[in-house]
PDB file of C-alpha atoms in Angstrom:
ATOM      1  CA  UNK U   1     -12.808 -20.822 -30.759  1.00  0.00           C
ATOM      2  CA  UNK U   2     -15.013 -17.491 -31.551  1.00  0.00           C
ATOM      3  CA  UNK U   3     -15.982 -17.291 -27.804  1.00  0.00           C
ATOM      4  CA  UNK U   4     -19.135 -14.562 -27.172  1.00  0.00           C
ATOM      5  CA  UNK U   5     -17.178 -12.329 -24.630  1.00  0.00           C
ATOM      6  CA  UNK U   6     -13.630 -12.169 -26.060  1.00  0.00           C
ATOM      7  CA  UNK U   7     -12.315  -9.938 -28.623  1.00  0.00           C
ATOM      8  CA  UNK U   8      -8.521 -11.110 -29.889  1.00  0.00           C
ATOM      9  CA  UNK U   9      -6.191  -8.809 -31.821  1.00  0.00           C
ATOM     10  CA  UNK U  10      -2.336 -10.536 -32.510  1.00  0.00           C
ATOM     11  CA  UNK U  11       0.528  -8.740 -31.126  1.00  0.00           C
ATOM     12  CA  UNK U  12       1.933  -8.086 -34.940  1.00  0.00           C
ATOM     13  CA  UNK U  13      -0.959  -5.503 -35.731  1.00  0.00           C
ATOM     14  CA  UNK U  14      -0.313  -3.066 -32.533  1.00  0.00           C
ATOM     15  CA  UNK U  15       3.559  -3.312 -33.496  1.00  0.00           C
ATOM     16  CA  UNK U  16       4.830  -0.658 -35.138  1.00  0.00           C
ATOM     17  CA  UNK U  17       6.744   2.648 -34.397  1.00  0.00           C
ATOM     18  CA  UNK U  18       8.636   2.887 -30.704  1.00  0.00           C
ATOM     19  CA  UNK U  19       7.128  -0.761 -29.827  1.00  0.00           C
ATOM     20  CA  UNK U  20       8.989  -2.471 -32.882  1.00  0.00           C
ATOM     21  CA  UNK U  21      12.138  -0.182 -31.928  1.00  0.00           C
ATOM     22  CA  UNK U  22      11.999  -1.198 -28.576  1.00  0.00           C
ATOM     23  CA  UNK U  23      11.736  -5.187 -30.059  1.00  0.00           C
ATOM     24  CA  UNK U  24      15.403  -4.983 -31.389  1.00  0.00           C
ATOM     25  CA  UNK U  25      16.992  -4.277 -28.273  1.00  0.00           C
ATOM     26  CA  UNK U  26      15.001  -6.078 -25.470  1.00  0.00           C
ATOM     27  CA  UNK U  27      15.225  -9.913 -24.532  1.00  0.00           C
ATOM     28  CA  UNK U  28      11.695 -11.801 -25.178  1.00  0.00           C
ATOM     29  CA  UNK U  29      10.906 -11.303 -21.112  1.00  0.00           C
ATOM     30  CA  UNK U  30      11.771  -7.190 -21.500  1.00  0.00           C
ATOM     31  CA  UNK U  31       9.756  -7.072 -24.580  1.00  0.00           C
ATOM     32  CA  UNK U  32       6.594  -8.956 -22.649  1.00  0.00           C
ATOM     33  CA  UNK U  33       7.017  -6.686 -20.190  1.00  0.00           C
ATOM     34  CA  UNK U  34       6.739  -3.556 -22.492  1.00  0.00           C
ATOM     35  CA  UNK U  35       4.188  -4.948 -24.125  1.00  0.00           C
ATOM     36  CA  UNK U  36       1.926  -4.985 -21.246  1.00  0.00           C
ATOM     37  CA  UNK U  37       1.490  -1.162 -20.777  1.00  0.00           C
ATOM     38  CA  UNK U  38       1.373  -0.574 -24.460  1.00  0.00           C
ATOM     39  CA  UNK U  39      -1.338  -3.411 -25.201  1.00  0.00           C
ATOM     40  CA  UNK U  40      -3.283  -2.034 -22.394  1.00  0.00           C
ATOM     41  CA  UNK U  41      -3.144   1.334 -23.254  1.00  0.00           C
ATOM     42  CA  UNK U  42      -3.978   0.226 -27.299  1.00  0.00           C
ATOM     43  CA  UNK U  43      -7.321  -1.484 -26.037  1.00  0.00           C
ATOM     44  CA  UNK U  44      -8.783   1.570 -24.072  1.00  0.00           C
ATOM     45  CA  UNK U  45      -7.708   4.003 -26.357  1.00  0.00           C
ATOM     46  CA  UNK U  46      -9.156   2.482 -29.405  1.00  0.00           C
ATOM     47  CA  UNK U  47     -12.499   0.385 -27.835  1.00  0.00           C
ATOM     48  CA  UNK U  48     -12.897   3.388 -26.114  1.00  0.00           C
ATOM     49  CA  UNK U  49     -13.876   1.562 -23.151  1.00  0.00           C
ATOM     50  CA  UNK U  50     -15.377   3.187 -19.426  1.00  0.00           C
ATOM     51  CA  UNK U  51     -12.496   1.451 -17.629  1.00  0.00           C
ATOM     52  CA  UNK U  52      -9.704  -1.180 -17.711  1.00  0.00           C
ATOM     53  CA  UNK U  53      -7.612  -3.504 -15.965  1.00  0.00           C
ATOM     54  CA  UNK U  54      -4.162  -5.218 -16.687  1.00  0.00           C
ATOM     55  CA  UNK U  55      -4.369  -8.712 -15.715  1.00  0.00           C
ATOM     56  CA  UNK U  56      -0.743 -10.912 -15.534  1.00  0.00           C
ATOM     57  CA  UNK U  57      -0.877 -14.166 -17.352  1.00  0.00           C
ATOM     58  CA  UNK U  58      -0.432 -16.344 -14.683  1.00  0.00           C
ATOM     59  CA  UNK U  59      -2.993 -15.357 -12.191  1.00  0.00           C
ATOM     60  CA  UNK U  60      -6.334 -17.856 -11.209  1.00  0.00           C
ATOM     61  CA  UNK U  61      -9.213 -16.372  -9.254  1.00  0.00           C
ATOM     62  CA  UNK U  62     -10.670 -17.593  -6.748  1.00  0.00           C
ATOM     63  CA  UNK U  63     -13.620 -15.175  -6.422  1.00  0.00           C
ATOM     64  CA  UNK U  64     -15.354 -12.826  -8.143  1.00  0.00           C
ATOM     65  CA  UNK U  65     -13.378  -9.687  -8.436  1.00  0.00           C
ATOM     66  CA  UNK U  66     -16.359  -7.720  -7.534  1.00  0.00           C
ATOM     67  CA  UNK U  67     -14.959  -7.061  -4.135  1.00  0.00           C
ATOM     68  CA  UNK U  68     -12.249  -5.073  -5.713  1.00  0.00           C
ATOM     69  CA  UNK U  69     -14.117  -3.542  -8.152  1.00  0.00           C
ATOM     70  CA  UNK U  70     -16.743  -1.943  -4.982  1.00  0.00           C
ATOM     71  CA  UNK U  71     -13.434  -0.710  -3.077  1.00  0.00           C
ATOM     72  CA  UNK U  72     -12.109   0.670  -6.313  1.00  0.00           C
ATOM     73  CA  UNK U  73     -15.481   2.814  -6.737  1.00  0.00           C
ATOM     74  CA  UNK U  74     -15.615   3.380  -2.723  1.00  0.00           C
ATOM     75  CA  UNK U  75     -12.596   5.182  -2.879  1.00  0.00           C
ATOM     76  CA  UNK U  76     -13.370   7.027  -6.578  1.00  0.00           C
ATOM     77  CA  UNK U  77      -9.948   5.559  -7.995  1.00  0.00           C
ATOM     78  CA  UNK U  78      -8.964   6.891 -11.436  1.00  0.00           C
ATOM     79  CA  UNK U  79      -5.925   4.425 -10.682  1.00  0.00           C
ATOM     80  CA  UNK U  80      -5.822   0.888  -8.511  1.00  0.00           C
ATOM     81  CA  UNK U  81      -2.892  -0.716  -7.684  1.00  0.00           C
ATOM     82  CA  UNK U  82      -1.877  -3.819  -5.550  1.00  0.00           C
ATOM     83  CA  UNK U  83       0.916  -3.881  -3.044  1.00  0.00           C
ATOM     84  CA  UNK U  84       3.613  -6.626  -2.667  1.00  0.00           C
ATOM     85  CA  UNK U  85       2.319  -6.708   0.585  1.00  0.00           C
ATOM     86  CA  UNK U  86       6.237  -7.294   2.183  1.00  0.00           C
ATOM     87  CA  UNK U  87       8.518  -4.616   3.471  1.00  0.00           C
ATOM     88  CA  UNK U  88      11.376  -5.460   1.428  1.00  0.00           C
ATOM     89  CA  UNK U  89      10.785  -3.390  -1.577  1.00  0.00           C
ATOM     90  CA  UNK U  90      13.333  -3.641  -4.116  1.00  0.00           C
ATOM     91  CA  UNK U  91      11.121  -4.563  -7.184  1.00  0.00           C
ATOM     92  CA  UNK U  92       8.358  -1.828  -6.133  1.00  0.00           C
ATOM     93  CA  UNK U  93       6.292  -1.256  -3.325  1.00  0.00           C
ATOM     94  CA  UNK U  94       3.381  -2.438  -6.335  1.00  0.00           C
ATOM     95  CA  UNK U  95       3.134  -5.601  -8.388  1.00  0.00           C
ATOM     96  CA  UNK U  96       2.793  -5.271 -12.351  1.00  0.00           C
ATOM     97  CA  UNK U  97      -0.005  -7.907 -11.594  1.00  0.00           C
ATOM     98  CA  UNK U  98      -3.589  -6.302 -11.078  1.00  0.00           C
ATOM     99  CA  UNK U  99      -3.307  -2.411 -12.702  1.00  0.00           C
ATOM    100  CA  UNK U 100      -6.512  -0.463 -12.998  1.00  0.00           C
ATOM    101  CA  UNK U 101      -7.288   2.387 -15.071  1.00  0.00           C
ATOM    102  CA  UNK U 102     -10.564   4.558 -15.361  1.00  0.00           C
ATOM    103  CA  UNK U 103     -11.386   6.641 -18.690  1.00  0.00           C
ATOM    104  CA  UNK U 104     -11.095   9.896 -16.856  1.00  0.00           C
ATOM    105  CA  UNK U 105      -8.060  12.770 -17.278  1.00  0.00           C
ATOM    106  CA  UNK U 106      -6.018  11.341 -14.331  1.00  0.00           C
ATOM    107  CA  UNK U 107      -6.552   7.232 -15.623  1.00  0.00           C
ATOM    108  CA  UNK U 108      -5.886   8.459 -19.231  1.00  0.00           C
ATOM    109  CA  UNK U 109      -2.598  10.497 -18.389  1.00  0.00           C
ATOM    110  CA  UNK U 110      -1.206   7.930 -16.036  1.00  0.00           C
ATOM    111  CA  UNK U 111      -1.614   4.869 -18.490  1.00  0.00           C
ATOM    112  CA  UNK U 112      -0.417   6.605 -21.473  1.00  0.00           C
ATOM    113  CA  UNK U 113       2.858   8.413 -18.952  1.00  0.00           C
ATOM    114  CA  UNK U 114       3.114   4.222 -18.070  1.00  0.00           C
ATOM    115  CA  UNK U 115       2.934   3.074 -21.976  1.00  0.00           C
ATOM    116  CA  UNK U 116       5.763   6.074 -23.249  1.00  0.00           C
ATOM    117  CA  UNK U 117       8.463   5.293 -20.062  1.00  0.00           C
ATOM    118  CA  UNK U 118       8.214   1.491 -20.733  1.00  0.00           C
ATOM    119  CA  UNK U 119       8.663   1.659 -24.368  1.00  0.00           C
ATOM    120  CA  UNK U 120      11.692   4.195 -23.503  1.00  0.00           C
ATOM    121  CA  UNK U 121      13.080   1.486 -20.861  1.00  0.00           C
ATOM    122  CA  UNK U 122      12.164  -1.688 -19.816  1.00  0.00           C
ATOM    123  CA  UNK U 123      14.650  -3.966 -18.286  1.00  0.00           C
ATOM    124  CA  UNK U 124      15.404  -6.917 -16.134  1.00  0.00           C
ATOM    125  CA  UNK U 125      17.740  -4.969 -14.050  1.00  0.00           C
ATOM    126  CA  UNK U 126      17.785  -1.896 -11.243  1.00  0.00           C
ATOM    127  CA  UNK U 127      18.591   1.243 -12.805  1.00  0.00           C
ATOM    128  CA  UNK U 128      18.136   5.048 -11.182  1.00  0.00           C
ATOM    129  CA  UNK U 129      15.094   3.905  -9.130  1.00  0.00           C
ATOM    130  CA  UNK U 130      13.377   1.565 -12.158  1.00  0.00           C
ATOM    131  CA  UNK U 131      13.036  -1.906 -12.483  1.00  0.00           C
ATOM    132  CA  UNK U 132      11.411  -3.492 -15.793  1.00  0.00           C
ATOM    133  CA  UNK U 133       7.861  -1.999 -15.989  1.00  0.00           C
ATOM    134  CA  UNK U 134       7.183  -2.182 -12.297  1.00  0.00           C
ATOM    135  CA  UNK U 135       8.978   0.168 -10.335  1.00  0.00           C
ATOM    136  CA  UNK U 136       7.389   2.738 -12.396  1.00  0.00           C
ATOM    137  CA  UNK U 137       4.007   2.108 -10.430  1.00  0.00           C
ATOM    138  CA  UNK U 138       5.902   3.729  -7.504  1.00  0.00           C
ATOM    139  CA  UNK U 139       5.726   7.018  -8.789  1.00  0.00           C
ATOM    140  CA  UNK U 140       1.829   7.014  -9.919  1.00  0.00           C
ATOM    141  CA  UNK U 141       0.558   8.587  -6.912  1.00  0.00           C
ATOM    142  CA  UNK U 142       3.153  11.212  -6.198  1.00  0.00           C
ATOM    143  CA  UNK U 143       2.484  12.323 -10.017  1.00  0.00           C
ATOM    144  CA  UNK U 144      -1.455  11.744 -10.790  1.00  0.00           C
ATOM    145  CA  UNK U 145      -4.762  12.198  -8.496  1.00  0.00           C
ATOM    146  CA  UNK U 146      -7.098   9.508  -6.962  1.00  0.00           C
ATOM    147  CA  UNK U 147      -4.114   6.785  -7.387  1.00  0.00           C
ATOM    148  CA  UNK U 148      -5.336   4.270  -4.695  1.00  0.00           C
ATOM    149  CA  UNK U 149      -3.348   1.147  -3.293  1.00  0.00           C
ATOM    150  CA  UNK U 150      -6.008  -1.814  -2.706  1.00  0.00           C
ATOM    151  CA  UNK U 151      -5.917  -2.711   0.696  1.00  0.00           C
ATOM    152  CA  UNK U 152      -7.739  -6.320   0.241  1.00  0.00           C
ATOM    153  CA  UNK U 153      -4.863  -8.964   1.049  1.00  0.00           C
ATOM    154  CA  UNK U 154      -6.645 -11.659  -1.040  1.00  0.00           C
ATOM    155  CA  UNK U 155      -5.844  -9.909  -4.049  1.00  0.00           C
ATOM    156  CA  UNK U 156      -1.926 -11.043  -4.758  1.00  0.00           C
ATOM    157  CA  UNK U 157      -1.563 -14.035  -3.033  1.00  0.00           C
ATOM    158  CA  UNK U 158       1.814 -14.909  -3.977  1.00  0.00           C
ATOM    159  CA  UNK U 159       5.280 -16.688  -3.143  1.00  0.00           C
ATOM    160  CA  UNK U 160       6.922 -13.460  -1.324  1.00  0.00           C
ATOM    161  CA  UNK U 161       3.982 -12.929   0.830  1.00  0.00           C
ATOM    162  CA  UNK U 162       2.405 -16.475   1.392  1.00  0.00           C
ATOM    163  CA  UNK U 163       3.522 -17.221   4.579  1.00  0.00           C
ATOM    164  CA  UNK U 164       1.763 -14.562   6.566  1.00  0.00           C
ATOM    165  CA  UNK U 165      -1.854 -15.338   6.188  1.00  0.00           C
ATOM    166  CA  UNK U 166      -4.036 -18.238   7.751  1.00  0.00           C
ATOM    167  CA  UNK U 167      -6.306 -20.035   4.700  1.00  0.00           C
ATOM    168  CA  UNK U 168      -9.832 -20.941   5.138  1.00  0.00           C
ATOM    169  CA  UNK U 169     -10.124 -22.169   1.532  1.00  0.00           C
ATOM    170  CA  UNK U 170     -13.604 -23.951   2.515  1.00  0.00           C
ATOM    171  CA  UNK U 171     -14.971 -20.907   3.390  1.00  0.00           C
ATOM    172  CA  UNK U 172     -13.425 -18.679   1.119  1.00  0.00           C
ATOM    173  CA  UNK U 173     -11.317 -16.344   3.137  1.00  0.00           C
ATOM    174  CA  UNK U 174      -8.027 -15.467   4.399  1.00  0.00           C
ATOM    175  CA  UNK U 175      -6.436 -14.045   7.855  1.00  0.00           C
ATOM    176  CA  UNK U 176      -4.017 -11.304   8.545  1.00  0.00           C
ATOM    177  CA  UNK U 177      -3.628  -9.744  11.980  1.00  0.00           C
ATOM    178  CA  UNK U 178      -6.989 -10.526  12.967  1.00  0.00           C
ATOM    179  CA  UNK U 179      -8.977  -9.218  10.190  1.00  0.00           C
ATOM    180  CA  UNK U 180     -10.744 -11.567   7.065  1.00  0.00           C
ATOM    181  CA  UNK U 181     -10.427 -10.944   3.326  1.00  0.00           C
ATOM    182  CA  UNK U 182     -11.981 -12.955   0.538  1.00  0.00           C
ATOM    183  CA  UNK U 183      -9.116 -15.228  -1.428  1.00  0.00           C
ATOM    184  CA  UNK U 184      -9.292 -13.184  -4.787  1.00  0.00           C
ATOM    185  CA  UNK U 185      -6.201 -14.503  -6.857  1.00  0.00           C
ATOM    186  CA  UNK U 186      -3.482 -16.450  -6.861  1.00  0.00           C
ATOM    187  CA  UNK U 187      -0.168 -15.087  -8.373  1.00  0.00           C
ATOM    188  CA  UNK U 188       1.620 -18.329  -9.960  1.00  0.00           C
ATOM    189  CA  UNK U 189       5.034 -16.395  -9.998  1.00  0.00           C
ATOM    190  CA  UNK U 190       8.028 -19.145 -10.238  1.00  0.00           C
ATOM    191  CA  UNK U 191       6.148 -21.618 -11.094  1.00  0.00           C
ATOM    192  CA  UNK U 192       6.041 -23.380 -15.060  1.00  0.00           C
ATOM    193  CA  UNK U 193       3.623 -25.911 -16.351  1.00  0.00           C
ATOM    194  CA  UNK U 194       4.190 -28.146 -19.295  1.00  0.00           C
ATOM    195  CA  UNK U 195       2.663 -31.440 -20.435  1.00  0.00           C
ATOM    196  CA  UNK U 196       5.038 -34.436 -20.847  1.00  0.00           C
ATOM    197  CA  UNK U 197       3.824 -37.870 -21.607  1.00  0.00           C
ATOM    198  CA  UNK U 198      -0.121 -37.206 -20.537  1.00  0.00           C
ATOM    199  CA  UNK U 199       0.716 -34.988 -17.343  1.00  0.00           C
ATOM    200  CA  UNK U 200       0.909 -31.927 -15.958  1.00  0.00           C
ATOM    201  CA  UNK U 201       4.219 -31.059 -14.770  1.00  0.00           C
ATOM    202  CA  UNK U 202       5.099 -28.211 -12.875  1.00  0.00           C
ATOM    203  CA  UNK U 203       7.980 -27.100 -12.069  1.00  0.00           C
ATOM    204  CA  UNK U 204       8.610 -24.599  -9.091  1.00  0.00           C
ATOM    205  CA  UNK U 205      11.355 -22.168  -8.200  1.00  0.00           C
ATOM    206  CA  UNK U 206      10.186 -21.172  -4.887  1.00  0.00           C
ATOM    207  CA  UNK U 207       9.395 -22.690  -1.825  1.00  0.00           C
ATOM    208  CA  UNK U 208       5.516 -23.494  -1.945  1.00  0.00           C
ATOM    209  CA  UNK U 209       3.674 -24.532   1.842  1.00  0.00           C
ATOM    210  CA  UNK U 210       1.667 -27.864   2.028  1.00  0.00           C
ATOM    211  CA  UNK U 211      -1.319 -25.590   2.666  1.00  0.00           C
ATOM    212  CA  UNK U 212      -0.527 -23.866  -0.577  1.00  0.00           C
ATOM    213  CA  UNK U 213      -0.287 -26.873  -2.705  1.00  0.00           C
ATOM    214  CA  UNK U 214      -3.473 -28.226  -0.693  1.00  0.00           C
ATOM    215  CA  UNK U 215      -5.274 -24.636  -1.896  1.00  0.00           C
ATOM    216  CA  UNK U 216      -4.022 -23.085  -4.954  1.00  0.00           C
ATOM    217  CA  UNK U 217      -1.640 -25.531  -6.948  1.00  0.00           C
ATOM    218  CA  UNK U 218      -4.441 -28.481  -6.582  1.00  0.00           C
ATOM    219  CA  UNK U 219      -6.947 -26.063  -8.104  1.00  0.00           C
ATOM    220  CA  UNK U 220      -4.997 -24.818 -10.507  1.00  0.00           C
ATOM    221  CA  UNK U 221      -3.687 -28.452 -11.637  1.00  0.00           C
ATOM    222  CA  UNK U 222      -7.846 -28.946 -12.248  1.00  0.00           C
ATOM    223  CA  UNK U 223      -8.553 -25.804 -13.988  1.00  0.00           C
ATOM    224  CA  UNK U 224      -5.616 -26.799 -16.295  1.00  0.00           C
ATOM    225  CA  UNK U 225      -6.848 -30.488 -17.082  1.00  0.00           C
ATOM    226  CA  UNK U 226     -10.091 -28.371 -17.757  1.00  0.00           C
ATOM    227  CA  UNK U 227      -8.962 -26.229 -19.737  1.00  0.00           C
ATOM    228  CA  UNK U 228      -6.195 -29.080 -21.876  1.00  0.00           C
ATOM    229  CA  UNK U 229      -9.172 -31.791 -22.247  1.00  0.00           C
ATOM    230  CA  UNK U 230     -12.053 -29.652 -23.510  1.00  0.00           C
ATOM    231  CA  UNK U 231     -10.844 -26.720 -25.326  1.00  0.00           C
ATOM    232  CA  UNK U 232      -7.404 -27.944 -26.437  1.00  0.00           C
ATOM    233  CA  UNK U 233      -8.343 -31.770 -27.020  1.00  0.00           C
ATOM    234  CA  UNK U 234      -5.246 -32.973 -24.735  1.00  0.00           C
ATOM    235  CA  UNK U 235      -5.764 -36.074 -22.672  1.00  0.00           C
ATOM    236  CA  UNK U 236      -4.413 -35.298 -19.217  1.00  0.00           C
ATOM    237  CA  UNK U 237      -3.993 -38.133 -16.666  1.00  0.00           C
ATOM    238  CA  UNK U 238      -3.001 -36.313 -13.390  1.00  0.00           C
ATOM    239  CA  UNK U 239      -0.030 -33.922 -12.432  1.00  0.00           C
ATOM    240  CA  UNK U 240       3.396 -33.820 -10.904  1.00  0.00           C
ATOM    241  CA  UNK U 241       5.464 -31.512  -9.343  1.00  0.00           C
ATOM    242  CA  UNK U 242       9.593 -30.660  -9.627  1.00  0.00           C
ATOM    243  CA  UNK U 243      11.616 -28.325  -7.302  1.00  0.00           C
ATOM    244  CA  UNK U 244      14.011 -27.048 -10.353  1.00  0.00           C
ATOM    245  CA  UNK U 245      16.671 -27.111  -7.757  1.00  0.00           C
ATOM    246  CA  UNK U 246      16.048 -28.503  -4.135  1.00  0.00           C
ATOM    247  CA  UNK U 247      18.764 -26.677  -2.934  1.00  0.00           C
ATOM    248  CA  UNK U 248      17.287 -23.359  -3.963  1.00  0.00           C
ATOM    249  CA  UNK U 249      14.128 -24.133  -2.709  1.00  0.00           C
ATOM    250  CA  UNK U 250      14.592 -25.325   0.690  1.00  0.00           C
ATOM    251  CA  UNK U 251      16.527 -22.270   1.083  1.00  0.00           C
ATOM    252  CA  UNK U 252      13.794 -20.236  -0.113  1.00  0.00           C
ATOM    253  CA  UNK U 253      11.621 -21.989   2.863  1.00  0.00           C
ATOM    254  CA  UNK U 254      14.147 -21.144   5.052  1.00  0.00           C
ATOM    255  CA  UNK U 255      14.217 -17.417   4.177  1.00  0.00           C
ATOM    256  CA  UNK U 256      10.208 -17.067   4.450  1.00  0.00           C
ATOM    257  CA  UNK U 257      10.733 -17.790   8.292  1.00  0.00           C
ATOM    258  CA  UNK U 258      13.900 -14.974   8.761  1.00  0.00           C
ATOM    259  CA  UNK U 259      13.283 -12.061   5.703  1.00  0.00           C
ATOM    260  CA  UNK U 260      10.829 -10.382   8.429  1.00  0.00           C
ATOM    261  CA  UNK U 261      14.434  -9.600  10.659  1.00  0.00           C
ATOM    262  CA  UNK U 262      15.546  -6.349   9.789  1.00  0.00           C
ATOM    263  CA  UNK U 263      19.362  -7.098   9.230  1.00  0.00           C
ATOM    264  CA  UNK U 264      17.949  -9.617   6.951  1.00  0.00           C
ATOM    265  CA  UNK U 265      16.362  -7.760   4.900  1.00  0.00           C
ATOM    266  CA  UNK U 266      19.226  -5.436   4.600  1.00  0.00           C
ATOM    267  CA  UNK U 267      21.218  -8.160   3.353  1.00  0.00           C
ATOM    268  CA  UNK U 268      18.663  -9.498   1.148  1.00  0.00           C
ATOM    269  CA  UNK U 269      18.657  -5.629  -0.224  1.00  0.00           C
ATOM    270  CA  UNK U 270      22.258  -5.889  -0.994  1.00  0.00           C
ATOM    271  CA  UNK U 271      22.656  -8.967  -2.509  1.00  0.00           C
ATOM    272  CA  UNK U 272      19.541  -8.041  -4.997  1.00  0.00           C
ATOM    273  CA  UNK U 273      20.695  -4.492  -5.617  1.00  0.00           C
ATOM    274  CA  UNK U 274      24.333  -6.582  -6.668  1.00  0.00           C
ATOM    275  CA  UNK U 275      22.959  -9.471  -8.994  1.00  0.00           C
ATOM    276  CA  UNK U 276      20.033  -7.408 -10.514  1.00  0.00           C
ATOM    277  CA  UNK U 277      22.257  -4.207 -11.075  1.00  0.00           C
ATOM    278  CA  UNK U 278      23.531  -5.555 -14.947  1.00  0.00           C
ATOM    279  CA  UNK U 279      21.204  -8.748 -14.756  1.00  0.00           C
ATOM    280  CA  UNK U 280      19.748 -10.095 -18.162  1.00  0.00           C
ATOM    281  CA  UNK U 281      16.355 -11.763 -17.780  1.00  0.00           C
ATOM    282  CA  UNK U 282      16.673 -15.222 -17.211  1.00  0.00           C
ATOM    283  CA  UNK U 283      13.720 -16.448 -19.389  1.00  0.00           C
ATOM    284  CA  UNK U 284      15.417 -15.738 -23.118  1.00  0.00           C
ATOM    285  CA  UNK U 285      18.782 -14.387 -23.926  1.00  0.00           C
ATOM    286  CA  UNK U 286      19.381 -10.536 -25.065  1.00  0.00           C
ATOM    287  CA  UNK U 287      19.461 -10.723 -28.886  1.00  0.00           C
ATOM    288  CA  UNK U 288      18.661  -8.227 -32.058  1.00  0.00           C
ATOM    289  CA  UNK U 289      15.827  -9.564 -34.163  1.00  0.00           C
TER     290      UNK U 289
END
């Protein structure tokens, strides 16, 4: 589509030495996930550019991240990184979602010490304090300078922290404990689109709020019939949505109102720590290739 303000490079030319090692004994999710550092770090290093941020695929904003980029620069961050925003913590205190890096020694040394530990390990499963390429955010600020957590709540909206804000989508803005942010993003975590018979169908693993499917799936639904009709040339005629199991999902409702009880989140603890301790990513089988 030769668009003005994108530059493309495939995955197959930054492949080569630890990255294609790392290929043949990662599932398709693990090796996404490795990829992420190492295609970050690729684009800085060689476009030499003033600054850069990791963006996850399945994000829509809301807003201009401008905001963020002012607090970023208020707080001279060589590093930004956004908080879960929940107490339970066993993924990472930070979300592999929104990672910033500025070209100076602590941004350089921190994104290349991120690139070499994922392409040493990167898996969907808890192992000596790591978790696929997230956990590893954790220990930025203990071992570089000017690492800074973002304190805006609108940037990370998400399915493990929807429930505690108030939405003012008409105006732009969210609540928590009194104070306003600006809605930045949305984080589309368990939730997978596909087009079947002239729809949009998505299909959702977590419990999603009327307000949220008011606010952010609606939109999201338009961006994508958008996006399908004039730059893909698919005719889309509205959208549907799927729990991929009911059961699952009203239970995940059910949590959102208890996980805040500290025996609960003890248990919750447990029973990740147990499934996730030998878990193979759910999205592709483990397999040499």
């Amino acid at each position: 589509m030769d668009f003005a303000h994108m530059h493309v490079e495939c995955i197959e030319d930054i492949e080569t030495g630890s990255l294609l090692e790392a290929k043949q004994n990662r599932s398709r999710a693990e090796y996404c996930w490795t990829c992420g550092s190492v295609v970050t770090e690729h684009f800085f290093r060689t476009r030499m550019l003033p600054e850069i941020t990791y963006l996850d695929s399945d994000l829509m904003f809301f807003c201009s991240p401008k905001c963020v980029d002012n607090e970023l620069k208020k707080a001279n961050a060589s590093v930004g990184l956004t908080p879960h925003f929940i107490n339970n913590t066993i993924f990472g205190v930070y979300c592999v979602q929104y990672v910033y890096f500025k070209r100076d020694e602590d941004g350089e040394k921190c994104l290349n010490w991120w690139k070499n530990e994922c392409l040493k390990w990167c898996y969907s499963k808890l192992e000596d304090g790591k978790y696929g390429d997230q956990k590893y955010l954790d220990y930025m600020k203990n071992m570089f300078s000017n690492v800074y957590a973002i304190e805006n709540r609108g940037v990370g909206i998400a399915n493990w922290n929807i429930e505690q804000y108030d939405y003012h989508f008409n105006e732009g803005f969210l609540i928590h404990q009194g104070r306003q942010w600006p809605i930045v993003f949305f984080h589309y975590n368990g939730v997978n689109v596909k087009v079947e018979n002239g729809k949009l169908i998505f299909v959702y693993s977590k419990y999603l709020t009327k307000v949220v499917v008011e606010t952010f799936i609606k939109q999201y639904a338009e961006l994508l019939t958008f996006v399908y009709i004039n730059y893909l040339g698919i005719k889309i005629d509205g959208f549907e949505m799927y729990p991929q199991n009911k059961v699952k999902v009203i239970l995940n409702g059910l949590w959102l109102y208890v996980r805040g009880n500290k025996i609960a989140m003890r248990l919750e603890q447990k029973f990740m720590e147990h499934k996730y301790i030998q878990r193979v990513s759910p999205y592709s089988e483990r397999k040499n290739r």
